[in-house]
mmCIF file of C-alpha atoms in Angstrom:
data_model
loop_
_atom_site.group_PDB
_atom_site.id
_atom_site.type_symbol
_atom_site.label_atom_id
_atom_site.label_comp_id
_atom_site.label_asym_id
_atom_site.label_seq_id
_atom_site.Cartn_x
_atom_site.Cartn_y
_atom_site.Cartn_z
ATOM 1 C CA UNK A 1 45.979 -42.197 39.424
ATOM 2 C CA UNK A 2 45.073 -43.643 35.920
ATOM 3 C CA UNK A 3 41.864 -42.741 36.826
ATOM 4 C CA UNK A 4 42.602 -39.435 38.380
ATOM 5 C CA UNK A 5 44.384 -37.726 35.388
ATOM 6 C CA UNK A 6 41.017 -39.142 32.983
ATOM 7 C CA UNK A 7 38.596 -37.214 34.897
ATOM 8 C CA UNK A 8 41.462 -33.992 35.255
ATOM 9 C CA UNK A 9 41.570 -34.526 31.305
ATOM 10 C CA UNK A 10 37.354 -34.877 31.253
ATOM 11 C CA UNK A 11 37.089 -32.253 33.164
ATOM 12 C CA UNK A 12 39.709 -29.514 31.022
ATOM 13 C CA UNK A 13 37.668 -30.254 28.323
ATOM 14 C CA UNK A 14 34.480 -29.454 29.475
ATOM 15 C CA UNK A 15 36.081 -26.139 30.821
ATOM 16 C CA UNK A 16 37.072 -25.683 27.310
ATOM 17 C CA UNK A 17 34.331 -26.603 25.478
ATOM 18 C CA UNK A 18 32.080 -24.072 27.866
ATOM 19 C CA UNK A 19 34.785 -21.354 27.380
ATOM 20 C CA UNK A 20 34.278 -21.555 24.142
ATOM 21 C CA UNK A 21 30.394 -21.807 23.874
ATOM 22 C CA UNK A 22 30.426 -18.066 25.470
ATOM 23 C CA UNK A 23 33.065 -16.996 22.776
ATOM 24 C CA UNK A 24 30.919 -18.210 20.577
ATOM 25 C CA UNK A 25 28.123 -16.121 21.967
ATOM 26 C CA UNK A 26 30.590 -12.857 22.248
ATOM 27 C CA UNK A 27 31.908 -12.987 18.395
ATOM 28 C CA UNK A 28 28.189 -13.207 17.924
ATOM 29 C CA UNK A 29 26.781 -9.793 19.299
ATOM 30 C CA UNK A 30 26.569 -7.616 16.812
ATOM 31 C CA UNK A 31 28.767 -3.869 17.576
ATOM 32 C CA UNK A 32 26.931 -0.838 16.589
ATOM 33 C CA UNK A 33 26.996 3.116 16.892
ATOM 34 C CA UNK A 34 23.615 5.204 16.853
ATOM 35 C CA UNK A 35 23.283 7.882 14.366
ATOM 36 C CA UNK A 36 21.067 10.962 14.500
ATOM 37 C CA UNK A 37 20.363 12.361 11.229
ATOM 38 C CA UNK A 38 18.002 16.041 11.361
ATOM 39 C CA UNK A 39 16.762 17.392 8.909
ATOM 40 C CA UNK A 40 14.216 20.631 8.636
ATOM 41 C CA UNK A 41 12.659 23.275 5.375
ATOM 42 C CA UNK A 42 14.228 25.697 4.385
ATOM 43 C CA UNK A 43 11.719 27.474 4.861
ATOM 44 C CA UNK A 44 10.926 27.292 8.614
ATOM 45 C CA UNK A 45 9.357 30.215 11.225
ATOM 46 C CA UNK A 46 6.315 30.744 13.133
ATOM 47 C CA UNK A 47 4.283 30.037 10.831
ATOM 48 C CA UNK A 48 5.458 26.313 9.923
ATOM 49 C CA UNK A 49 8.269 23.886 9.831
ATOM 50 C CA UNK A 50 9.103 20.411 8.388
ATOM 51 C CA UNK A 51 11.140 19.001 10.308
ATOM 52 C CA UNK A 52 12.445 15.064 10.167
ATOM 53 C CA UNK A 53 14.668 13.486 12.762
ATOM 54 C CA UNK A 54 16.074 9.903 12.980
ATOM 55 C CA UNK A 55 18.130 7.706 15.510
ATOM 56 C CA UNK A 56 19.139 4.572 14.198
ATOM 57 C CA UNK A 57 21.555 2.329 15.029
ATOM 58 C CA UNK A 58 24.690 1.809 12.119
ATOM 59 C CA UNK A 59 26.191 -1.698 12.667
ATOM 60 C CA UNK A 60 30.030 -1.578 13.051
ATOM 61 C CA UNK A 61 31.017 -5.636 12.671
ATOM 62 C CA UNK A 62 28.799 -8.731 13.140
ATOM 63 C CA UNK A 63 29.925 -12.709 13.035
ATOM 64 C CA UNK A 64 29.680 -11.951 9.455
ATOM 65 C CA UNK A 65 29.093 -10.460 6.051
ATOM 66 C CA UNK A 66 25.334 -11.811 5.410
ATOM 67 C CA UNK A 67 24.600 -11.297 8.766
ATOM 68 C CA UNK A 68 25.784 -7.546 8.076
ATOM 69 C CA UNK A 69 24.158 -7.134 5.046
ATOM 70 C CA UNK A 70 20.527 -8.866 6.512
ATOM 71 C CA UNK A 71 20.891 -5.365 9.607
ATOM 72 C CA UNK A 72 21.737 -2.853 7.436
ATOM 73 C CA UNK A 73 18.846 -3.847 4.604
ATOM 74 C CA UNK A 74 15.998 -3.946 7.247
ATOM 75 C CA UNK A 75 17.116 -0.692 8.933
ATOM 76 C CA UNK A 76 17.288 0.971 6.025
ATOM 77 C CA UNK A 77 13.704 -0.092 4.681
ATOM 78 C CA UNK A 78 12.239 0.815 8.155
ATOM 79 C CA UNK A 79 13.727 4.226 7.848
ATOM 80 C CA UNK A 80 12.422 4.602 4.210
ATOM 81 C CA UNK A 81 8.929 3.273 5.248
ATOM 82 C CA UNK A 82 8.306 6.821 6.899
ATOM 83 C CA UNK A 83 7.718 8.687 3.752
ATOM 84 C CA UNK A 84 7.431 6.177 1.014
ATOM 85 C CA UNK A 85 4.939 7.650 -1.091
ATOM 86 C CA UNK A 86 4.639 5.085 -3.748
ATOM 87 C CA UNK A 87 8.127 5.864 -4.275
ATOM 88 C CA UNK A 88 10.828 3.624 -4.502
ATOM 89 C CA UNK A 89 13.722 5.447 -2.554
ATOM 90 C CA UNK A 90 17.003 4.329 -1.762
ATOM 91 C CA UNK A 91 18.468 6.330 0.547
ATOM 92 C CA UNK A 92 17.469 8.522 3.464
ATOM 93 C CA UNK A 93 18.720 11.783 2.084
ATOM 94 C CA UNK A 94 16.399 10.823 -0.709
ATOM 95 C CA UNK A 95 13.602 10.324 1.109
ATOM 96 C CA UNK A 96 13.810 13.431 3.471
ATOM 97 C CA UNK A 97 14.587 15.605 0.291
ATOM 98 C CA UNK A 98 11.053 14.525 -1.001
ATOM 99 C CA UNK A 99 9.243 14.894 2.698
ATOM 100 C CA UNK A 100 10.873 18.608 2.587
ATOM 101 C CA UNK A 101 9.919 19.466 -1.308
ATOM 102 C CA UNK A 102 6.070 18.217 -0.727
ATOM 103 C CA UNK A 103 5.931 20.485 2.502
ATOM 104 C CA UNK A 104 7.362 23.548 0.656
ATOM 105 C CA UNK A 105 4.772 23.027 -1.994
ATOM 106 C CA UNK A 106 1.999 22.566 0.207
ATOM 107 C CA UNK A 107 2.660 25.893 1.403
ATOM 108 C CA UNK A 108 3.530 27.733 -2.089
ATOM 109 C CA UNK A 109 -0.055 25.831 -2.898
ATOM 110 C CA UNK A 110 -1.626 27.355 -0.327
ATOM 111 C CA UNK A 111 0.013 30.324 1.316
ATOM 112 C CA UNK A 112 -2.153 30.609 4.666
ATOM 113 C CA UNK A 113 -1.297 26.789 5.086
ATOM 114 C CA UNK A 114 0.522 27.105 8.807
ATOM 115 C CA UNK A 115 0.728 23.434 10.106
ATOM 116 C CA UNK A 116 3.884 21.807 10.679
ATOM 117 C CA UNK A 117 4.563 18.235 9.519
ATOM 118 C CA UNK A 118 7.044 16.125 11.278
ATOM 119 C CA UNK A 119 8.651 12.620 11.096
ATOM 120 C CA UNK A 120 10.351 11.659 14.058
ATOM 121 C CA UNK A 121 11.249 7.765 14.013
ATOM 122 C CA UNK A 122 14.241 5.993 17.034
ATOM 123 C CA UNK A 123 15.170 2.863 15.851
ATOM 124 C CA UNK A 124 16.756 0.303 18.733
ATOM 125 C CA UNK A 125 18.531 -2.391 19.667
ATOM 126 C CA UNK A 126 16.992 -3.722 22.505
ATOM 127 C CA UNK A 127 18.407 -7.095 23.001
ATOM 128 C CA UNK A 128 21.779 -8.188 22.209
ATOM 129 C CA UNK A 129 23.251 -11.548 23.267
ATOM 130 C CA UNK A 130 22.302 -15.760 23.324
ATOM 131 C CA UNK A 131 23.146 -15.607 19.234
ATOM 132 C CA UNK A 132 20.215 -12.805 18.925
ATOM 133 C CA UNK A 133 19.566 -8.986 17.404
ATOM 134 C CA UNK A 134 16.389 -7.575 18.644
ATOM 135 C CA UNK A 135 15.511 -4.006 17.207
ATOM 136 C CA UNK A 136 12.979 -1.510 17.988
ATOM 137 C CA UNK A 137 11.172 0.587 15.437
ATOM 138 C CA UNK A 138 8.990 3.185 17.244
ATOM 139 C CA UNK A 139 7.860 6.279 14.822
ATOM 140 C CA UNK A 140 5.430 9.255 14.960
ATOM 141 C CA UNK A 141 4.558 11.111 11.416
ATOM 142 C CA UNK A 142 2.017 13.843 11.433
ATOM 143 C CA UNK A 143 1.464 15.797 7.474
ATOM 144 C CA UNK A 144 -1.961 16.964 7.934
ATOM 145 C CA UNK A 145 -4.684 15.697 9.471
ATOM 146 C CA UNK A 146 -7.317 15.308 12.875
ATOM 147 C CA UNK A 147 -4.042 13.666 14.521
ATOM 148 C CA UNK A 148 -0.347 12.363 13.178
ATOM 149 C CA UNK A 149 0.288 8.576 13.342
ATOM 150 C CA UNK A 150 2.516 6.592 15.136
ATOM 151 C CA UNK A 151 3.825 2.865 15.583
ATOM 152 C CA UNK A 152 6.362 0.665 17.731
ATOM 153 C CA UNK A 153 6.736 -2.536 14.971
ATOM 154 C CA UNK A 154 9.794 -4.976 16.344
ATOM 155 C CA UNK A 155 12.372 -7.879 14.585
ATOM 156 C CA UNK A 156 14.473 -10.319 15.730
ATOM 157 C CA UNK A 157 17.422 -11.392 13.701
ATOM 158 C CA UNK A 158 20.030 -14.316 14.386
ATOM 159 C CA UNK A 159 22.992 -12.633 14.456
ATOM 160 C CA UNK A 160 25.162 -16.280 13.662
ATOM 161 C CA UNK A 161 23.354 -15.968 9.770
ATOM 162 C CA UNK A 162 21.002 -12.720 9.492
ATOM 163 C CA UNK A 163 18.058 -14.848 9.732
ATOM 164 C CA UNK A 164 14.987 -13.355 10.440
ATOM 165 C CA UNK A 165 13.572 -14.964 14.016
ATOM 166 C CA UNK A 166 9.856 -15.710 14.029
ATOM 167 C CA UNK A 167 7.925 -18.037 17.137
ATOM 168 C CA UNK A 168 7.925 -21.041 15.495
ATOM 169 C CA UNK A 169 11.891 -20.868 15.954
ATOM 170 C CA UNK A 170 10.784 -20.605 19.598
ATOM 171 C CA UNK A 171 8.154 -22.172 20.911
ATOM 172 C CA UNK A 172 7.111 -25.502 20.830
ATOM 173 C CA UNK A 173 4.878 -26.509 17.164
ATOM 174 C CA UNK A 174 1.796 -25.818 19.458
ATOM 175 C CA UNK A 175 2.356 -23.303 21.166
ATOM 176 C CA UNK A 176 -0.639 -20.834 19.897
ATOM 177 C CA UNK A 177 -3.384 -21.735 21.994
ATOM 178 C CA UNK A 178 -0.837 -21.658 25.407
ATOM 179 C CA UNK A 179 0.963 -18.694 24.486
ATOM 180 C CA UNK A 180 -2.559 -17.212 24.086
ATOM 181 C CA UNK A 181 -4.142 -18.408 27.150
ATOM 182 C CA UNK A 182 -1.022 -16.553 29.658
ATOM 183 C CA UNK A 183 -1.018 -13.210 27.463
ATOM 184 C CA UNK A 184 -4.888 -12.915 27.409
ATOM 185 C CA UNK A 185 -4.578 -12.818 31.760
ATOM 186 C CA UNK A 186 -1.893 -10.584 31.337
ATOM 187 C CA UNK A 187 -3.637 -8.582 28.914
ATOM 188 C CA UNK A 188 -7.012 -8.385 31.427
ATOM 189 C CA UNK A 189 -5.478 -7.867 34.363
ATOM 190 C CA UNK A 190 -3.123 -4.516 32.710
ATOM 191 C CA UNK A 191 -6.824 -3.952 31.790
ATOM 192 C CA UNK A 192 -8.480 -4.547 34.807
ATOM 193 C CA UNK A 193 -10.733 -6.534 32.959
ATOM 194 C CA UNK A 194 -12.470 -10.106 34.562
ATOM 195 C CA UNK A 195 -12.505 -13.284 33.082
ATOM 196 C CA UNK A 196 -16.213 -13.169 32.111
ATOM 197 C CA UNK A 197 -15.908 -9.635 30.515
ATOM 198 C CA UNK A 198 -16.324 -9.503 27.097
ATOM 199 C CA UNK A 199 -13.791 -8.173 24.941
ATOM 200 C CA UNK A 200 -15.441 -6.955 22.530
ATOM 201 C CA UNK A 201 -18.321 -5.250 25.339
ATOM 202 C CA UNK A 202 -14.741 -3.773 26.433
ATOM 203 C CA UNK A 203 -14.157 -2.144 23.466
ATOM 204 C CA UNK A 204 -11.556 -4.201 21.607
ATOM 205 C CA UNK A 205 -12.077 -6.053 17.726
ATOM 206 C CA UNK A 206 -10.738 -9.422 18.283
ATOM 207 C CA UNK A 207 -11.856 -12.030 15.504
ATOM 208 C CA UNK A 208 -14.751 -14.302 16.949
ATOM 209 C CA UNK A 209 -14.473 -11.960 20.712
ATOM 210 C CA UNK A 210 -11.233 -14.465 20.828
ATOM 211 C CA UNK A 211 -7.762 -12.816 22.057
ATOM 212 C CA UNK A 212 -4.940 -13.647 19.791
ATOM 213 C CA UNK A 213 -1.818 -12.610 20.177
ATOM 214 C CA UNK A 214 -0.054 -10.768 16.586
ATOM 215 C CA UNK A 215 3.003 -11.801 15.149
ATOM 216 C CA UNK A 216 4.614 -8.241 15.958
ATOM 217 C CA UNK A 217 6.739 -9.289 19.112
ATOM 218 C CA UNK A 218 9.887 -8.133 20.268
ATOM 219 C CA UNK A 219 12.529 -10.656 22.492
ATOM 220 C CA UNK A 220 14.022 -8.872 25.994
ATOM 221 C CA UNK A 221 15.708 -9.662 28.528
ATOM 222 C CA UNK A 222 12.525 -10.433 31.076
ATOM 223 C CA UNK A 223 10.365 -11.994 28.497
ATOM 224 C CA UNK A 224 8.653 -11.822 25.001
ATOM 225 C CA UNK A 225 6.949 -8.192 24.318
ATOM 226 C CA UNK A 226 4.337 -8.326 21.449
ATOM 227 C CA UNK A 227 2.800 -4.559 20.693
ATOM 228 C CA UNK A 228 -0.625 -4.066 19.462
ATOM 229 C CA UNK A 229 -0.776 -0.560 17.448
ATOM 230 C CA UNK A 230 -3.624 2.333 17.320
ATOM 231 C CA UNK A 231 -6.411 0.758 15.348
ATOM 232 C CA UNK A 232 -5.537 -2.643 15.291
ATOM 233 C CA UNK A 233 -7.223 -4.381 17.730
ATOM 234 C CA UNK A 234 -9.252 -0.706 19.238
ATOM 235 C CA UNK A 235 -10.072 2.664 17.906
ATOM 236 C CA UNK A 236 -7.809 4.624 18.144
ATOM 237 C CA UNK A 237 -9.313 6.815 21.450
ATOM 238 C CA UNK A 238 -7.798 3.278 23.509
ATOM 239 C CA UNK A 239 -4.209 3.393 22.434
ATOM 240 C CA UNK A 240 -1.686 0.692 21.870
ATOM 241 C CA UNK A 241 -1.367 -1.759 23.615
ATOM 242 C CA UNK A 242 1.376 -3.655 25.335
ATOM 243 C CA UNK A 243 1.834 -7.075 26.853
ATOM 244 C CA UNK A 244 5.308 -8.790 27.708
ATOM 245 C CA UNK A 245 5.430 -12.380 28.740
ATOM 246 C CA UNK A 246 7.790 -13.544 31.636
ATOM 247 C CA UNK A 247 9.896 -16.439 30.576
ATOM 248 C CA UNK A 248 9.229 -18.014 34.190
ATOM 249 C CA UNK A 249 4.744 -17.566 32.781
ATOM 250 C CA UNK A 250 6.169 -19.707 29.391
ATOM 251 C CA UNK A 251 8.928 -22.293 30.327
ATOM 252 C CA UNK A 252 6.888 -25.622 29.485
ATOM 253 C CA UNK A 253 6.732 -23.572 25.405
ATOM 254 C CA UNK A 254 9.895 -22.821 24.976
ATOM 255 C CA UNK A 255 12.076 -24.858 22.022
ATOM 256 C CA UNK A 256 15.112 -26.910 23.911
ATOM 257 C CA UNK A 257 17.235 -26.145 21.000
ATOM 258 C CA UNK A 258 15.965 -22.486 20.612
ATOM 259 C CA UNK A 259 17.750 -19.090 21.295
ATOM 260 C CA UNK A 260 15.564 -18.658 24.600
ATOM 261 C CA UNK A 261 16.334 -21.658 26.497
ATOM 262 C CA UNK A 262 19.650 -20.480 27.420
ATOM 263 C CA UNK A 263 18.044 -16.974 28.072
ATOM 264 C CA UNK A 264 15.147 -19.031 30.459
ATOM 265 C CA UNK A 265 18.243 -20.693 32.354
ATOM 266 C CA UNK A 266 20.330 -17.981 32.670
ATOM 267 C CA UNK A 267 17.195 -15.714 34.461
ATOM 268 C CA UNK A 268 16.661 -19.232 36.926
ATOM 269 C CA UNK A 269 20.286 -18.902 37.865
ATOM 270 C CA UNK A 270 19.875 -15.241 39.056
#
């Protein structure tokens, strides 16, 4: 009878421990709503126009104020980077005002100027669980020239303290060689390049003709995603490149004390 009671108490303690852990995960999730910010030049007709469209998350609540401040700061700085012009702007209203004034100035100085200007930036939350908040920022800018400028960038945060998450927080200390080898196989498969084909001969600009991942990565439900923007490893004409590495491919590299380990366990169960 006594042993049965002890077992019951231990079982109950385990249930409470697991429940508390799940509750902590839920509590650390960020709550947000999406904001759509649109502006266009007053002089907007068939001869030309300047338009600005920003879509981004507005953090409603988080684990604590430090997390909210960190995420708010990241989002604002990402939006202001759309049109910095070497000026320290403090708000998207100020940034959009300068952008539209510059366009109107170009049209006033050159009456025949009919090239439209555009800023389009969407920031999305691509993962929000297991104490991780991962963001993806996609933008397109055009202010004249041969072509517009586009890019995709990621940022990952610990949703308990707002600290930025790096690969070293997720993977073992000696992860680089193993991760690059796995990623290169995926990259070559996507680009239809066999192992005997030189990356340089295929048109890519990796240092010493050796594949290497960058630090521009996002955390998703199905794996780590890395993104090379235009001009980063290849000419503009070849476009950007994305490498999605499934967690199942990097099991041996994931830190057991890191935030990816629980994600991998959940993937194994499903």
